[in-house]
Amino acid sequence: GNIVLAGGQNDSVPDGADAFVLNDVWRWSPKRETSCASAFRTSGPCSESSCVQDGDGGFNLGSSVSKRIVSQRRSLGGASCTDSRGVLRSRVGEVIIERAETCPCPRCTTPPGPGPHDGAPLPTFMVNPTYVEEYILV
């Protein structure tokens, strides 16, 4: 990559003219080798549309797959990225690794029901609504 520096002052114009034009622009190409770079992209949609119970007794929105993708190719003498099987990768867009991520259930910031908190209305046929009065945001 190049490094560009713009600066200086323009003393070649009379007073009152556009003196904000800079007269010095320098470009420097360091000729430095660059290695492959990769990053995880935002994961895709969750596999569930509502919270489901997992095998450990917790709840989540299923899972989504996140991919680590090459974002900068290496220069001729730079190091390549390596995928999970040990294969060298360096073309922008190539997948380095995929991982499954658990999607957490959203947290409520107010308890449901009427009261000082004015949360969402309770279901019409709820058998015992008194326990929600004890909810505390943690």
PDB file of C-alpha atoms in Angstrom:
ATOM      1  CA  GLY A   1       0.000   0.000   0.000  1.00  0.00           C
ATOM      2  CA  ASN A   2       0.987   3.603  -0.510  1.00  0.00           C
ATOM      3  CA  ILE A   3       1.157   6.338   2.082  1.00  0.00           C
ATOM      4  CA  VAL A   4      -0.087   9.713   0.836  1.00  0.00           C
ATOM      5  CA  LEU A   5       0.629  13.010   2.599  1.00  0.00           C
ATOM      6  CA  ALA A   6      -1.055  16.245   1.532  1.00  0.00           C
ATOM      7  CA  GLY A   7      -0.006  19.531   3.078  1.00  0.00           C
ATOM      8  CA  GLY A   8       1.773  22.803   2.586  1.00  0.00           C
ATOM      9  CA  GLN A   9       0.333  26.204   1.860  1.00  0.00           C
ATOM     10  CA  ASN A  10      -0.470  28.059  -1.301  1.00  0.00           C
ATOM     11  CA  ASP A  11       1.476  31.341  -1.469  1.00  0.00           C
ATOM     12  CA  SER A  12       1.064  31.662  -5.223  1.00  0.00           C
ATOM     13  CA  VAL A  13      -2.395  33.272  -5.158  1.00  0.00           C
ATOM     14  CA  PRO A  14      -3.232  36.898  -4.340  1.00  0.00           C
ATOM     15  CA  ASP A  15      -5.065  37.782  -1.131  1.00  0.00           C
ATOM     16  CA  GLY A  16      -8.785  37.037  -1.232  1.00  0.00           C
ATOM     17  CA  ALA A  17      -8.418  34.246  -3.787  1.00  0.00           C
ATOM     18  CA  ASP A  18      -8.867  30.584  -2.931  1.00  0.00           C
ATOM     19  CA  ALA A  19      -5.820  30.137  -0.710  1.00  0.00           C
ATOM     20  CA  PHE A  20      -7.038  26.822   0.704  1.00  0.00           C
ATOM     21  CA  VAL A  21      -5.512  24.813  -2.121  1.00  0.00           C
ATOM     22  CA  LEU A  22      -2.559  22.786  -0.846  1.00  0.00           C
ATOM     23  CA  ASN A  23       0.555  22.728  -3.003  1.00  0.00           C
ATOM     24  CA  ASP A  24       2.440  19.697  -1.677  1.00  0.00           C
ATOM     25  CA  VAL A  25       1.343  16.104  -2.151  1.00  0.00           C
ATOM     26  CA  TRP A  26       3.787  13.308  -1.462  1.00  0.00           C
ATOM     27  CA  ARG A  27       3.315   9.622  -2.175  1.00  0.00           C
ATOM     28  CA  TRP A  28       5.528   7.033  -0.591  1.00  0.00           C
ATOM     29  CA  SER A  29       5.450   3.355  -1.462  1.00  0.00           C
ATOM     30  CA  PRO A  30       7.281   1.500   1.325  1.00  0.00           C
ATOM     31  CA  LYS A  31       7.528  -1.750  -0.701  1.00  0.00           C
ATOM     32  CA  ARG A  32       6.857  -3.636   2.521  1.00  0.00           C
ATOM     33  CA  GLU A  33       5.610  -7.200   2.296  1.00  0.00           C
ATOM     34  CA  THR A  34       2.093  -7.724   3.598  1.00  0.00           C
ATOM     35  CA  SER A  35       0.710 -10.957   4.964  1.00  0.00           C
ATOM     36  CA  CYS A  36      -2.737 -12.367   4.424  1.00  0.00           C
ATOM     37  CA  ALA A  37      -5.386 -10.984   6.786  1.00  0.00           C
ATOM     38  CA  SER A  38      -8.707 -12.530   7.707  1.00  0.00           C
ATOM     39  CA  ALA A  39     -11.607 -11.761  10.024  1.00  0.00           C
ATOM     40  CA  PHE A  40     -14.886 -13.289  11.141  1.00  0.00           C
ATOM     41  CA  ARG A  41     -17.842 -11.850   9.279  1.00  0.00           C
ATOM     42  CA  THR A  42     -21.153 -11.225  10.975  1.00  0.00           C
ATOM     43  CA  SER A  43     -22.920 -14.497  11.449  1.00  0.00           C
ATOM     44  CA  GLY A  44     -26.029 -15.389   9.542  1.00  0.00           C
ATOM     45  CA  PRO A  45     -29.557 -15.645  10.917  1.00  0.00           C
ATOM     46  CA  CYS A  46     -30.290 -17.857  13.920  1.00  0.00           C
ATOM     47  CA  SER A  47     -31.758 -21.300  13.231  1.00  0.00           C
ATOM     48  CA  GLU A  48     -34.818 -20.710  15.473  1.00  0.00           C
ATOM     49  CA  SER A  49     -37.313 -17.855  15.423  1.00  0.00           C
ATOM     50  CA  SER A  50     -38.240 -18.208  19.107  1.00  0.00           C
ATOM     51  CA  CYS A  51     -36.358 -19.389  22.190  1.00  0.00           C
ATOM     52  CA  VAL A  52     -36.059 -23.175  22.579  1.00  0.00           C
ATOM     53  CA  GLN A  53     -34.695 -25.266  25.434  1.00  0.00           C
ATOM     54  CA  ASP A  54     -31.268 -26.810  24.909  1.00  0.00           C
ATOM     55  CA  GLY A  55     -29.961 -30.082  26.396  1.00  0.00           C
ATOM     56  CA  ASP A  56     -28.511 -28.322  29.447  1.00  0.00           C
ATOM     57  CA  GLY A  57     -31.807 -26.763  30.593  1.00  0.00           C
ATOM     58  CA  GLY A  58     -31.009 -23.328  29.173  1.00  0.00           C
ATOM     59  CA  PHE A  59     -32.761 -21.476  26.386  1.00  0.00           C
ATOM     60  CA  ASN A  60     -31.446 -20.028  23.118  1.00  0.00           C
ATOM     61  CA  LEU A  61     -32.449 -19.095  19.580  1.00  0.00           C
ATOM     62  CA  GLY A  62     -30.576 -22.040  18.091  1.00  0.00           C
ATOM     63  CA  SER A  63     -27.291 -21.433  16.327  1.00  0.00           C
ATOM     64  CA  SER A  64     -25.788 -19.563  13.403  1.00  0.00           C
ATOM     65  CA  VAL A  65     -22.663 -20.099  11.337  1.00  0.00           C
ATOM     66  CA  SER A  66     -19.905 -17.498  11.336  1.00  0.00           C
ATOM     67  CA  LYS A  67     -17.169 -17.604   8.673  1.00  0.00           C
ATOM     68  CA  ARG A  68     -13.603 -16.319   8.902  1.00  0.00           C
ATOM     69  CA  ILE A  69     -12.878 -14.918   5.435  1.00  0.00           C
ATOM     70  CA  VAL A  70      -9.695 -13.608   3.806  1.00  0.00           C
ATOM     71  CA  SER A  71      -9.984  -9.809   3.722  1.00  0.00           C
ATOM     72  CA  GLN A  72      -6.496  -8.867   2.461  1.00  0.00           C
ATOM     73  CA  ARG A  73      -4.397 -10.896   0.086  1.00  0.00           C
ATOM     74  CA  ARG A  74      -0.745 -11.373   0.775  1.00  0.00           C
ATOM     75  CA  SER A  75       2.012  -9.748  -1.245  1.00  0.00           C
ATOM     76  CA  LEU A  76       4.525 -11.902  -3.097  1.00  0.00           C
ATOM     77  CA  GLY A  77       6.758 -12.389  -0.040  1.00  0.00           C
ATOM     78  CA  GLY A  78       4.023 -12.209   2.616  1.00  0.00           C
ATOM     79  CA  ALA A  79       2.611 -15.096   4.627  1.00  0.00           C
ATOM     80  CA  SER A  80      -0.565 -16.885   3.531  1.00  0.00           C
ATOM     81  CA  CYS A  81      -3.544 -17.621   5.738  1.00  0.00           C
ATOM     82  CA  THR A  82      -4.075 -21.273   6.644  1.00  0.00           C
ATOM     83  CA  ASP A  83      -7.478 -22.923   6.804  1.00  0.00           C
ATOM     84  CA  SER A  84      -8.596 -25.540   9.349  1.00  0.00           C
ATOM     85  CA  ARG A  85      -7.168 -28.391   7.211  1.00  0.00           C
ATOM     86  CA  GLY A  86      -3.769 -26.717   6.809  1.00  0.00           C
ATOM     87  CA  VAL A  87      -4.385 -25.567   3.218  1.00  0.00           C
ATOM     88  CA  LEU A  88      -2.849 -22.177   2.345  1.00  0.00           C
ATOM     89  CA  ARG A  89      -5.389 -19.513   1.408  1.00  0.00           C
ATOM     90  CA  SER A  90      -4.722 -15.964   0.240  1.00  0.00           C
ATOM     91  CA  ARG A  91      -7.434 -14.921  -2.222  1.00  0.00           C
ATOM     92  CA  VAL A  92      -9.902 -12.333  -0.891  1.00  0.00           C
ATOM     93  CA  GLY A  93     -13.219 -14.012  -0.083  1.00  0.00           C
ATOM     94  CA  GLU A  94     -11.844 -17.495   0.600  1.00  0.00           C
ATOM     95  CA  VAL A  95     -13.198 -19.145   3.752  1.00  0.00           C
ATOM     96  CA  ILE A  96     -10.570 -19.950   6.388  1.00  0.00           C
ATOM     97  CA  ILE A  97     -12.817 -21.551   9.016  1.00  0.00           C
ATOM     98  CA  GLU A  98     -16.478 -21.841   9.916  1.00  0.00           C
ATOM     99  CA  ARG A  99     -17.797 -21.966  13.465  1.00  0.00           C
ATOM    100  CA  ALA A 100     -21.224 -22.462  14.969  1.00  0.00           C
ATOM    101  CA  GLU A 101     -22.288 -19.847  17.500  1.00  0.00           C
ATOM    102  CA  THR A 102     -25.171 -20.128  19.943  1.00  0.00           C
ATOM    103  CA  CYS A 103     -27.718 -17.339  19.580  1.00  0.00           C
ATOM    104  CA  PRO A 104     -28.757 -16.065  23.020  1.00  0.00           C
ATOM    105  CA  CYS A 105     -32.380 -15.319  23.796  1.00  0.00           C
ATOM    106  CA  PRO A 106     -33.131 -11.606  24.077  1.00  0.00           C
ATOM    107  CA  ARG A 107     -33.440 -10.284  27.615  1.00  0.00           C
ATOM    108  CA  CYS A 108     -36.440  -8.365  28.839  1.00  0.00           C
ATOM    109  CA  THR A 109     -35.592  -4.970  30.298  1.00  0.00           C
ATOM    110  CA  THR A 110     -38.998  -4.623  31.951  1.00  0.00           C
ATOM    111  CA  PRO A 111     -41.187  -7.354  33.441  1.00  0.00           C
ATOM    112  CA  PRO A 112     -44.484  -8.055  31.700  1.00  0.00           C
ATOM    113  CA  GLY A 113     -47.775  -6.743  32.968  1.00  0.00           C
ATOM    114  CA  PRO A 114     -49.198  -3.508  34.322  1.00  0.00           C
ATOM    115  CA  GLY A 115     -47.567  -1.602  37.134  1.00  0.00           C
ATOM    116  CA  PRO A 116     -44.879   1.014  37.657  1.00  0.00           C
ATOM    117  CA  HIS A 117     -42.776  -0.528  34.861  1.00  0.00           C
ATOM    118  CA  ASP A 118     -45.523  -0.625  32.174  1.00  0.00           C
ATOM    119  CA  GLY A 119     -44.274  -3.795  30.502  1.00  0.00           C
ATOM    120  CA  ALA A 120     -45.944  -5.817  27.766  1.00  0.00           C
ATOM    121  CA  PRO A 121     -49.474  -7.002  28.561  1.00  0.00           C
ATOM    122  CA  LEU A 122     -49.852 -10.420  30.171  1.00  0.00           C
ATOM    123  CA  PRO A 123     -51.618 -13.222  28.272  1.00  0.00           C
ATOM    124  CA  THR A 124     -55.395 -13.112  28.677  1.00  0.00           C
ATOM    125  CA  PHE A 125     -55.791 -16.591  30.152  1.00  0.00           C
ATOM    126  CA  MET A 126     -52.737 -16.630  32.430  1.00  0.00           C
ATOM    127  CA  VAL A 127     -53.530 -18.794  35.485  1.00  0.00           C
ATOM    128  CA  ASN A 128     -51.442 -17.008  38.141  1.00  0.00           C
ATOM    129  CA  PRO A 129     -50.087 -13.567  37.173  1.00  0.00           C
ATOM    130  CA  THR A 130     -48.855 -12.605  40.663  1.00  0.00           C
ATOM    131  CA  TYR A 131     -45.362 -14.081  40.336  1.00  0.00           C
ATOM    132  CA  VAL A 132     -44.331 -11.549  37.665  1.00  0.00           C
ATOM    133  CA  GLU A 133     -44.620  -8.773  40.246  1.00  0.00           C
ATOM    134  CA  GLU A 134     -41.384 -10.053  41.802  1.00  0.00           C
ATOM    135  CA  TYR A 135     -39.310  -9.837  38.587  1.00  0.00           C
ATOM    136  CA  ILE A 136     -36.076  -7.875  38.928  1.00  0.00           C
ATOM    137  CA  LEU A 137     -33.806  -6.833  36.067  1.00  0.00           C
ATOM    138  CA  VAL A 138     -30.433  -8.493  36.663  1.00  0.00           C
TER     139      VAL A 138
END
